Short mmCIF file of C-alpha atoms and ligand atoms in Angstrom, two decimals:
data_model
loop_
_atom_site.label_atom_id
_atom_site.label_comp_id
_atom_site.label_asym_id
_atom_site.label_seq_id
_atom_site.Cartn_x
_atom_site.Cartn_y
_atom_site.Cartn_z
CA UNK A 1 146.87 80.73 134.30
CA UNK A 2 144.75 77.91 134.66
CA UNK A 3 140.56 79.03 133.95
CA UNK A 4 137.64 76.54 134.58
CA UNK A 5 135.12 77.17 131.18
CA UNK A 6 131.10 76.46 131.70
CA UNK A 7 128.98 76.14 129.15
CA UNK A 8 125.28 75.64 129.36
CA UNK A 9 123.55 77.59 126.45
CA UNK A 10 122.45 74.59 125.03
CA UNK A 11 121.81 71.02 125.03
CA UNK A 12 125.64 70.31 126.19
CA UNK A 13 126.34 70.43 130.01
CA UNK A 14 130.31 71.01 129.83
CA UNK A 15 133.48 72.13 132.18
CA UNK A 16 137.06 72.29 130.81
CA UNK A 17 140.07 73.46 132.48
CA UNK A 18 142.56 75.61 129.87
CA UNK A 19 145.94 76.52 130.61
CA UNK A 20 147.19 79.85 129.07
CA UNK A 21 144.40 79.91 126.63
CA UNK A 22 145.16 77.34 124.66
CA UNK A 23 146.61 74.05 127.01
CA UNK A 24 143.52 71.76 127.58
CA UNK A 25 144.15 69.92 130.59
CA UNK A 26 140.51 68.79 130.77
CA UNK A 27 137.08 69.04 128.42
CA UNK A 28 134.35 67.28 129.74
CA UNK A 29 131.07 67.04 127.99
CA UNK A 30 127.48 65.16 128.83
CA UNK A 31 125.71 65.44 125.73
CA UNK A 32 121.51 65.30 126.49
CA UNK A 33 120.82 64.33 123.06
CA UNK A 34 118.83 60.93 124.38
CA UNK A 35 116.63 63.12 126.67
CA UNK A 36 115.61 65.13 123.33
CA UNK A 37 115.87 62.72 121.13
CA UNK A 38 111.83 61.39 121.93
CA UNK A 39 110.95 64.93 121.03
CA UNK A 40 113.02 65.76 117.42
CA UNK A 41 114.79 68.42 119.26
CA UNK A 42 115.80 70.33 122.13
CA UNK A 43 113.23 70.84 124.97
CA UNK A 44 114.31 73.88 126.90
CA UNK A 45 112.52 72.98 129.86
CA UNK A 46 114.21 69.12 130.10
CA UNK A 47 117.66 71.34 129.28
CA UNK A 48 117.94 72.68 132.08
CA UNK A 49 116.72 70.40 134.80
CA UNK A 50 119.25 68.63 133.06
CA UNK A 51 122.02 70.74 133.55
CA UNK A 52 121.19 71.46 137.40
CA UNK A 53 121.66 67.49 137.88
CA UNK A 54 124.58 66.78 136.42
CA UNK A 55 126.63 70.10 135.97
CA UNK A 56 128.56 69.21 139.69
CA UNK A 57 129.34 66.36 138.19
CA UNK A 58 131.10 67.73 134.89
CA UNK A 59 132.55 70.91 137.31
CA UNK A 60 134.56 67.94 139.75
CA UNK A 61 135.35 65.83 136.42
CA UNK A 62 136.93 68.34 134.67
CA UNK A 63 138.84 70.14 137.38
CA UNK A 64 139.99 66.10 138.73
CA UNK A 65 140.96 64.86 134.97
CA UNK A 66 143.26 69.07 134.86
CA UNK A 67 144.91 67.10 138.06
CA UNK A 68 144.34 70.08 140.01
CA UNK A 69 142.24 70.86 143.17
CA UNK A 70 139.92 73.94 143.22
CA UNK A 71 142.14 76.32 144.56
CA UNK A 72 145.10 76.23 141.68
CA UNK A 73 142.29 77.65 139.35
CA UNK A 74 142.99 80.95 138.86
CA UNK A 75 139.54 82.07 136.89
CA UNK A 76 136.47 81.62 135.84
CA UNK A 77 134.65 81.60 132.74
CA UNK A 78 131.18 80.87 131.61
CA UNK A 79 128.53 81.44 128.39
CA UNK A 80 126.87 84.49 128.58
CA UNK A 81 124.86 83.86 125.94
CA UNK A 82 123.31 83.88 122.99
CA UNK A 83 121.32 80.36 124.10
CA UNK A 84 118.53 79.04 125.97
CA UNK A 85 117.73 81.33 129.02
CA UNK A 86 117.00 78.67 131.26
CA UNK A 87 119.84 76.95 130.26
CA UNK A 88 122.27 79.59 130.17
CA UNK A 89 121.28 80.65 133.51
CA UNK A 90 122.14 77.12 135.47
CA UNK A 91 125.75 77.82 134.03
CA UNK A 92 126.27 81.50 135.19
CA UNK A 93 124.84 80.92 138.48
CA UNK A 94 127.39 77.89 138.65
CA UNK A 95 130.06 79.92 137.68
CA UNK A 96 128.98 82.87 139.62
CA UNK A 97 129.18 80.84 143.30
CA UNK A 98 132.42 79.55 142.37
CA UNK A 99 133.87 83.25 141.43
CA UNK A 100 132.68 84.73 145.02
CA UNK A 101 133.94 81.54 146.98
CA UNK A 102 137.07 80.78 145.62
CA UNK A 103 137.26 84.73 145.18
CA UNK A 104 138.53 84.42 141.29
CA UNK A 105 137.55 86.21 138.69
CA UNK A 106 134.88 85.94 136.98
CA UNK A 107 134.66 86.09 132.33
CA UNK A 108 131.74 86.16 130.93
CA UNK A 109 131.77 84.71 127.34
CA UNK A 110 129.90 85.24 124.07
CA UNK A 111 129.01 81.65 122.63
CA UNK A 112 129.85 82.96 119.30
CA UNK A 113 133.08 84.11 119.99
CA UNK A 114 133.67 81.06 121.73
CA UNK A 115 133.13 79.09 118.78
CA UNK A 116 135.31 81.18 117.00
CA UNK A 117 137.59 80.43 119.13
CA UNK A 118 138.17 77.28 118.14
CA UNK A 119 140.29 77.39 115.38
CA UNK A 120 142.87 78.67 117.82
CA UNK A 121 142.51 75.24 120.16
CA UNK A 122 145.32 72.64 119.63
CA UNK A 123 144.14 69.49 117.22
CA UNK A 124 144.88 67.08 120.61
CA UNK A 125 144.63 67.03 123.84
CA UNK A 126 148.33 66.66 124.29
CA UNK A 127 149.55 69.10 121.90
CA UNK A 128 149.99 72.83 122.64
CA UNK A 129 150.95 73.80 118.93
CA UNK A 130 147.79 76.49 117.88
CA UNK A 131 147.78 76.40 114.47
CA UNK A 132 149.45 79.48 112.44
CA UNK A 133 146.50 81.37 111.02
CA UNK A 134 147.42 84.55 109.59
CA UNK A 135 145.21 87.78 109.43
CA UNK A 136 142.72 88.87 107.56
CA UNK A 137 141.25 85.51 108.49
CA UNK A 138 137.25 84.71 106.53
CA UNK A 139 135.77 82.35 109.09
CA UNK A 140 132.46 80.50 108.16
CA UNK A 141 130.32 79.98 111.62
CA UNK A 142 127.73 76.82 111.10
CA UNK A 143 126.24 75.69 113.96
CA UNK A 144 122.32 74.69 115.11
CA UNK A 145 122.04 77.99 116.06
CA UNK A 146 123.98 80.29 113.78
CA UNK A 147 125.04 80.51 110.09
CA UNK A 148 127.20 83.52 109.70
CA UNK A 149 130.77 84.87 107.87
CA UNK A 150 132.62 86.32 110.04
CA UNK A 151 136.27 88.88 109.13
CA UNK A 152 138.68 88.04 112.57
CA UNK A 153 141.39 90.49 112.80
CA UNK A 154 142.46 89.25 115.92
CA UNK A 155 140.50 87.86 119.08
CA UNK A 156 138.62 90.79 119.94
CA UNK A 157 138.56 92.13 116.52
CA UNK A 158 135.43 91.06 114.18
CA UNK A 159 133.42 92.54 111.25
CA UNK A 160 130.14 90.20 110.96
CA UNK A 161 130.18 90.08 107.02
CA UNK A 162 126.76 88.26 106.71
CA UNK A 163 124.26 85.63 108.18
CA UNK A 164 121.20 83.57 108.06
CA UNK A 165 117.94 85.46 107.42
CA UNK A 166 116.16 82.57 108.77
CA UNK A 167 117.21 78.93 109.45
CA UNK A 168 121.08 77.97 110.70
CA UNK A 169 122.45 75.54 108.88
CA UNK A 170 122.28 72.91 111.49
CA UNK A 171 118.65 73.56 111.75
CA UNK A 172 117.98 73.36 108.18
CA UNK A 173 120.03 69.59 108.56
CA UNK A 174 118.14 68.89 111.69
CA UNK A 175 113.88 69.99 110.06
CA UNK A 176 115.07 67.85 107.01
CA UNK A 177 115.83 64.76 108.93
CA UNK A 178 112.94 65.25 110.72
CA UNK A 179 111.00 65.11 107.36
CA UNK A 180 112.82 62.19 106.33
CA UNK A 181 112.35 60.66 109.69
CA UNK A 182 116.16 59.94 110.16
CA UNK A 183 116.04 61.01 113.67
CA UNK A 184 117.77 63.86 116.08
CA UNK A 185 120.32 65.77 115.58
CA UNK A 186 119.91 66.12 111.85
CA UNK A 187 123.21 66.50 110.39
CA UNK A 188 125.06 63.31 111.81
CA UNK A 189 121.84 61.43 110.44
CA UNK A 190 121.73 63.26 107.12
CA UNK A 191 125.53 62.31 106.99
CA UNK A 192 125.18 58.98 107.57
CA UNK A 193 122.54 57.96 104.91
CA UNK A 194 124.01 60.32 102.04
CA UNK A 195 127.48 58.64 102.26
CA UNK A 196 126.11 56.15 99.70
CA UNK A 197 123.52 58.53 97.73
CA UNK A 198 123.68 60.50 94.88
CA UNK A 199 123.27 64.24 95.08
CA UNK A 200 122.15 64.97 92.00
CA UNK A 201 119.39 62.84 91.76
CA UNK A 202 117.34 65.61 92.79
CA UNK A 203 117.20 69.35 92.35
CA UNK A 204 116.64 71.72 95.18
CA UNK A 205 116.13 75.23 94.97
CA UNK A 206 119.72 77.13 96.19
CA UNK A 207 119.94 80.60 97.67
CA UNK A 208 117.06 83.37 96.83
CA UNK A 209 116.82 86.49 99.17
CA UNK A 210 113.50 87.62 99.38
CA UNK A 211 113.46 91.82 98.34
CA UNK A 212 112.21 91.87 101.93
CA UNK A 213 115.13 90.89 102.94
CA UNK A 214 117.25 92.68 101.07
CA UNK A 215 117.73 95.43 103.92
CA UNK A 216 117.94 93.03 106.73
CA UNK A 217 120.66 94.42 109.78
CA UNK A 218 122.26 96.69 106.72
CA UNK A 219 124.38 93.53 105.69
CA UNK A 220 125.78 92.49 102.42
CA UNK A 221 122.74 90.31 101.30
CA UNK A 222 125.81 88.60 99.02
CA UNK A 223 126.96 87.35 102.06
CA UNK A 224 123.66 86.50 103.94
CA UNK A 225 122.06 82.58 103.84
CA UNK A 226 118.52 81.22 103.62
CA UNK A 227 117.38 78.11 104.58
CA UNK A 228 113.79 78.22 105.06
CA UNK A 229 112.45 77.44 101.08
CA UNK A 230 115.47 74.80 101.03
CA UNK A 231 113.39 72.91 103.74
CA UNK A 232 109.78 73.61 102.38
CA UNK A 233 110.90 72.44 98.97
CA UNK A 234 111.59 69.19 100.60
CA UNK A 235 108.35 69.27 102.36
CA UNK A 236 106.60 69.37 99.27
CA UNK A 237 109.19 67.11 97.08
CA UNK A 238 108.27 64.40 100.17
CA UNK A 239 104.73 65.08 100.00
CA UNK A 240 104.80 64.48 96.02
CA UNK A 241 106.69 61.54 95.79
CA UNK A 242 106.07 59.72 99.00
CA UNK A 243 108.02 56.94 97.59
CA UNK A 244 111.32 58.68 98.08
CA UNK A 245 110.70 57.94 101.93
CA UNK A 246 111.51 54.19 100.97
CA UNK A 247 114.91 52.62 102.17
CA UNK A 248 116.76 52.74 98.96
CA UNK A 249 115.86 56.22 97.71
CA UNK A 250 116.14 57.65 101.06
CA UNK A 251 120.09 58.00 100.82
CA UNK A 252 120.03 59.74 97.62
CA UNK A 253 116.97 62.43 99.04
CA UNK A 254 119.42 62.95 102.45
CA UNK A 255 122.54 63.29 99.65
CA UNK A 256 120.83 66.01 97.84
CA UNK A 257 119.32 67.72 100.88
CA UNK A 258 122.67 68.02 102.05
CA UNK A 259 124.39 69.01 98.91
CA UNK A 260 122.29 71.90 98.95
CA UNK A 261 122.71 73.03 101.65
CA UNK A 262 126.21 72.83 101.20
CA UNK A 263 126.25 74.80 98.04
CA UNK A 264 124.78 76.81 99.51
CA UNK A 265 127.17 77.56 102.17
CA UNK A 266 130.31 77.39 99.37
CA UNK A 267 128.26 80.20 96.80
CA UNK A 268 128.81 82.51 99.89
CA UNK A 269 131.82 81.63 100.87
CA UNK A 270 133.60 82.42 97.24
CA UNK A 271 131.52 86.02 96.99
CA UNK A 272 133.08 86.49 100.24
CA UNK A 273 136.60 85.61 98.83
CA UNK A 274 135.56 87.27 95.10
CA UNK A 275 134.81 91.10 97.54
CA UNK A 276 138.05 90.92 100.14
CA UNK A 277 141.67 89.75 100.18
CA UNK A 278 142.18 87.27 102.98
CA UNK A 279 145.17 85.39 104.21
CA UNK A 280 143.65 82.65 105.30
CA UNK A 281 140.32 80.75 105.75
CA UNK A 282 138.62 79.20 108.78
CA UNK A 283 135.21 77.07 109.77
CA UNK A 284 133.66 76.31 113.18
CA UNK A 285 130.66 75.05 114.35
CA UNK A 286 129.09 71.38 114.88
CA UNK A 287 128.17 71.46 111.08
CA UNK A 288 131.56 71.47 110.51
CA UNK A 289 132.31 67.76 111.78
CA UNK A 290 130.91 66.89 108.19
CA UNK A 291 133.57 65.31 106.05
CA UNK A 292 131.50 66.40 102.74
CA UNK A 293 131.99 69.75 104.06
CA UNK A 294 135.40 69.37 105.05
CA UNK A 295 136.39 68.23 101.85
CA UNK A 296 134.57 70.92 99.83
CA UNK A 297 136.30 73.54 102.31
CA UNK A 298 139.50 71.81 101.63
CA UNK A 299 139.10 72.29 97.79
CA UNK A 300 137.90 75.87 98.11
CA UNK A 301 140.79 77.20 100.08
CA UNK A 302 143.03 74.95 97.64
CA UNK A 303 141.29 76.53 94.82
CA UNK A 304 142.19 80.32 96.20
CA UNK A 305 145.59 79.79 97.36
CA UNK A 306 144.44 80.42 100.99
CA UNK A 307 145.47 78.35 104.38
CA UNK A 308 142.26 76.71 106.00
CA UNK A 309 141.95 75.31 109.20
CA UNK A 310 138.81 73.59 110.48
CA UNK A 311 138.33 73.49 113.97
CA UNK A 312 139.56 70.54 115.58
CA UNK A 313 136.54 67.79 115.52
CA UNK A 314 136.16 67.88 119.39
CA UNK A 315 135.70 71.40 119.23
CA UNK A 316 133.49 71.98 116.78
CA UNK A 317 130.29 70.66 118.87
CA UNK A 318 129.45 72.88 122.33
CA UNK A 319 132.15 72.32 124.21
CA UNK A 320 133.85 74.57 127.55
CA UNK A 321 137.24 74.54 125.81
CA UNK A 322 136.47 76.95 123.46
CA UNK A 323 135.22 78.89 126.71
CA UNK A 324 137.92 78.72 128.83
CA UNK A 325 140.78 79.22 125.84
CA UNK A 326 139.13 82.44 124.87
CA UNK A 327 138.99 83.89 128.50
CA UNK A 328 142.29 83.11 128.55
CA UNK A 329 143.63 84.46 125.65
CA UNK A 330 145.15 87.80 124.74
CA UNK A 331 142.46 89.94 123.50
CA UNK A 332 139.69 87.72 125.07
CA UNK A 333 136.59 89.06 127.66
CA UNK A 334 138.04 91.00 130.22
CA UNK A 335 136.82 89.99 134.64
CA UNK A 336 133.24 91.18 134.89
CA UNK A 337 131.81 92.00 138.01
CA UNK A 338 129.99 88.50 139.55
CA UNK A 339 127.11 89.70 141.23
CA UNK A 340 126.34 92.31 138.39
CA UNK A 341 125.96 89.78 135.80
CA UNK A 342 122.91 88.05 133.80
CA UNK A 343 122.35 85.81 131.08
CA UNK A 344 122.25 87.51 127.76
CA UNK A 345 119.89 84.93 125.70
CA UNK A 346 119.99 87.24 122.04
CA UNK A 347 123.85 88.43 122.85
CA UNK A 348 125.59 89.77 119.40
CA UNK A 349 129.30 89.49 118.72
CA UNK A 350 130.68 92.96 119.09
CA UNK A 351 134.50 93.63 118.83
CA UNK A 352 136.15 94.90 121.59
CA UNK A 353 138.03 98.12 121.68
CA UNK A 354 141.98 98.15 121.46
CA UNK A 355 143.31 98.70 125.00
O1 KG4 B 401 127.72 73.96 117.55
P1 KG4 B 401 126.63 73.05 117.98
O2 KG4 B 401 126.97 71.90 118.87
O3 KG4 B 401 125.50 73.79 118.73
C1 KG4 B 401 125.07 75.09 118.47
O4 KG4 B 401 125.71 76.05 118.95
O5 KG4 B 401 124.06 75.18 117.74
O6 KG4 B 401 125.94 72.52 116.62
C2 KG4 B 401 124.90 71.60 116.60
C3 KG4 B 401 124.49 71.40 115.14
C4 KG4 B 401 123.23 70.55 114.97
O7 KG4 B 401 122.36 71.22 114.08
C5 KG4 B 401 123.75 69.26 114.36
O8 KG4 B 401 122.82 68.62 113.50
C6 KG4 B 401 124.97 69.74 113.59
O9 KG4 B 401 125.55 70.72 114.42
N1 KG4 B 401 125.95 68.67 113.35
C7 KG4 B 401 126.28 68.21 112.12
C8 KG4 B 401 127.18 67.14 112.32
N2 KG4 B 401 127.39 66.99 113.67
C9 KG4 B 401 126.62 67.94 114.28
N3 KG4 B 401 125.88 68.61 110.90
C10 KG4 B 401 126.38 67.94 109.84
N4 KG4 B 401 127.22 66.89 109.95
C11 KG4 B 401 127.65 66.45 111.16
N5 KG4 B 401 128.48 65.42 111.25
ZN1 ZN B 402 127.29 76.26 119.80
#
């Protein structure tokens, strides 16, 4: 079962071939990050004039590099959403022409889920081994666009546990290294000058839900994250002391920054693990390329007996592998109808039912 995955929803125009859900023959990605770069983030307008130029070019890549022609695909898959309209829509229409003319079906995919996803995608290219995670798995979602714990039965099968009120994770990495002028995206930046800072040389605030938060969805405000006075307390630390924008003080603000954020991250991670048994412990996302983060996930799980597995580093960032696996895999998005579909830019992860 070989399934072509699209994903647009961002700033990533990518095409993947999977085999059986987890055998990735191909993953092609054009990252647009120069495009936004000028601009300290994404432009959704640039995004997806973007994606109409070069998305034939991924689609032939990835289905030449499978060593296949068209016809040996035998589906279709594509990001629904949640993402940029505009964006997302370039995708899906992509997807859609290719369902009704090589008359295949067609899966539509949650980006979330995708991402989830992940942790079940082989560590390289060559390898088909997916990684032995057993149920109740906690899985920690950090991305630009999402910040969320996550309970995965099985694919198919989630409880969202809690999220950001307000700024993802990535975000929060991305506004401070706009403040510190380090440049677009945030977190590889933010990475890069605190691997030779100090993170305690400065104190940020951690965690506070607002009361007016408190009631937010009817989650577990334990298990929810806020960003947004993290970055404003940098704001003002910057605006104070205007000397810590200098060269050698800069490494130790980005080191703290990012610590907190982190902490952040672990203090809801461990009331997750404090209020449930799990079996094992996961994390996905593009914030999770951080080796800081990595390591501190590494300790935690050693800390609670658990198994962890981070997504493999080529998967963590938007990718069509994660797209293609899922639609591929037991439990995953079952055909849609082509012509009925649409972009779903504010799509929620919802379990499926147990056929
Ligand atoms: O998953 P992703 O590619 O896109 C979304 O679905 O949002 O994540 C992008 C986010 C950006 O905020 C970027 O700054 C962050 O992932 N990121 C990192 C690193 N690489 C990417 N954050 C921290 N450390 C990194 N090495
Ligand atoms: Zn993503």
């Amino acid at each position: 079962m070989n399934i072509l995955g699209i994903e647009t929803s961002c700033d990533e125009t990518a095409a993947a071939v999977v085999a059986d859900g987890s055998r990735v023959l191909s993953n092609c990605v054009y990252s647009q990050i120069q495009s936004h770069q000028p601009y300290g983030g994404v432009v959704p307008e640039l995004a997806s004039r973007q994606h109409v130029e070069v998305l034939p070019r991924i689609l032939d890549q990835a289905v030449t590099q499978a060593g296949l022609d068209w016809t040996a695909l035998d589906a279709i898959a594509v990001t629904q959403g949640p993402g940029l309209a505009s964006s997302l829509l370039v995708g899906l229409s992509a997807a859609q022409s290719l369902a009704l003319r090589l008359r295949r079906p067609l899966h539509a995919v949650n980006h979330v889920e995708a991402h989830l996803y992940s942790l079940f995608l082989p560590d390289s290219p060559t390898s088909t081994r997916v990684p032995a995670l057993e149920a109740p798995r906690l899985v920690l979602m950090v991305s630009g666009g999402h910040t969320a714990l996550v309970r995965l039965e099985h694919v198919g099968r989630y409880q969202w546990l809690g999220q950001s009120l307000d700024d993802a994770a990535g975000e929060a990495l991305d506004k401070g290294a706009n403040l510190m002028h380090l440049g677009y995206p945030g977190g590889p930046a933010i990475e890069q000058a605190a691997e030779s800072g100090d993170p305690e040389i400065l104190s940020f605030p951690r965690i506070s839900i607002r009361a007016s938060y408190r009631t937010a969805g009817g989650l577990d405000p334990d298990l929810c994250f806020s960003f947004s006075g993290l970055k404003t307390s940098l704001l003002y630390t910057l605006r104070r002391r205007p000397e810590l924008l200098e060269n050698g003080n800069l490494k130790d603000v980005a080191a703290s920054y990012q610590e907190a954020v982190f902490d952040a991250l672990l203090d809801r991670v461990e009331r997750a693990l404090d209020k449930a048994p799990y079996r094992s412990f996961g994390c996905v996302g593009g914030v999770a390329r951080n080796q800081r983060l990595r390591a501190r996930l590494e300790e935690t799980a050693r800390r609670h007996g658990l198994a962890l597995h981070l997504a493999p580093m080529a998967y963590c960032t938007d990718n069509a592998a994660m797209v293609a696996g899922l639609a591929g895999a037991a439990g995953g998005p079952p055909p849609a109808d082509p012509a009925a579909l649409d972009v779903e830019p504010a799509l929620r992860l919802a379990s499926r039912p147990i056929s």
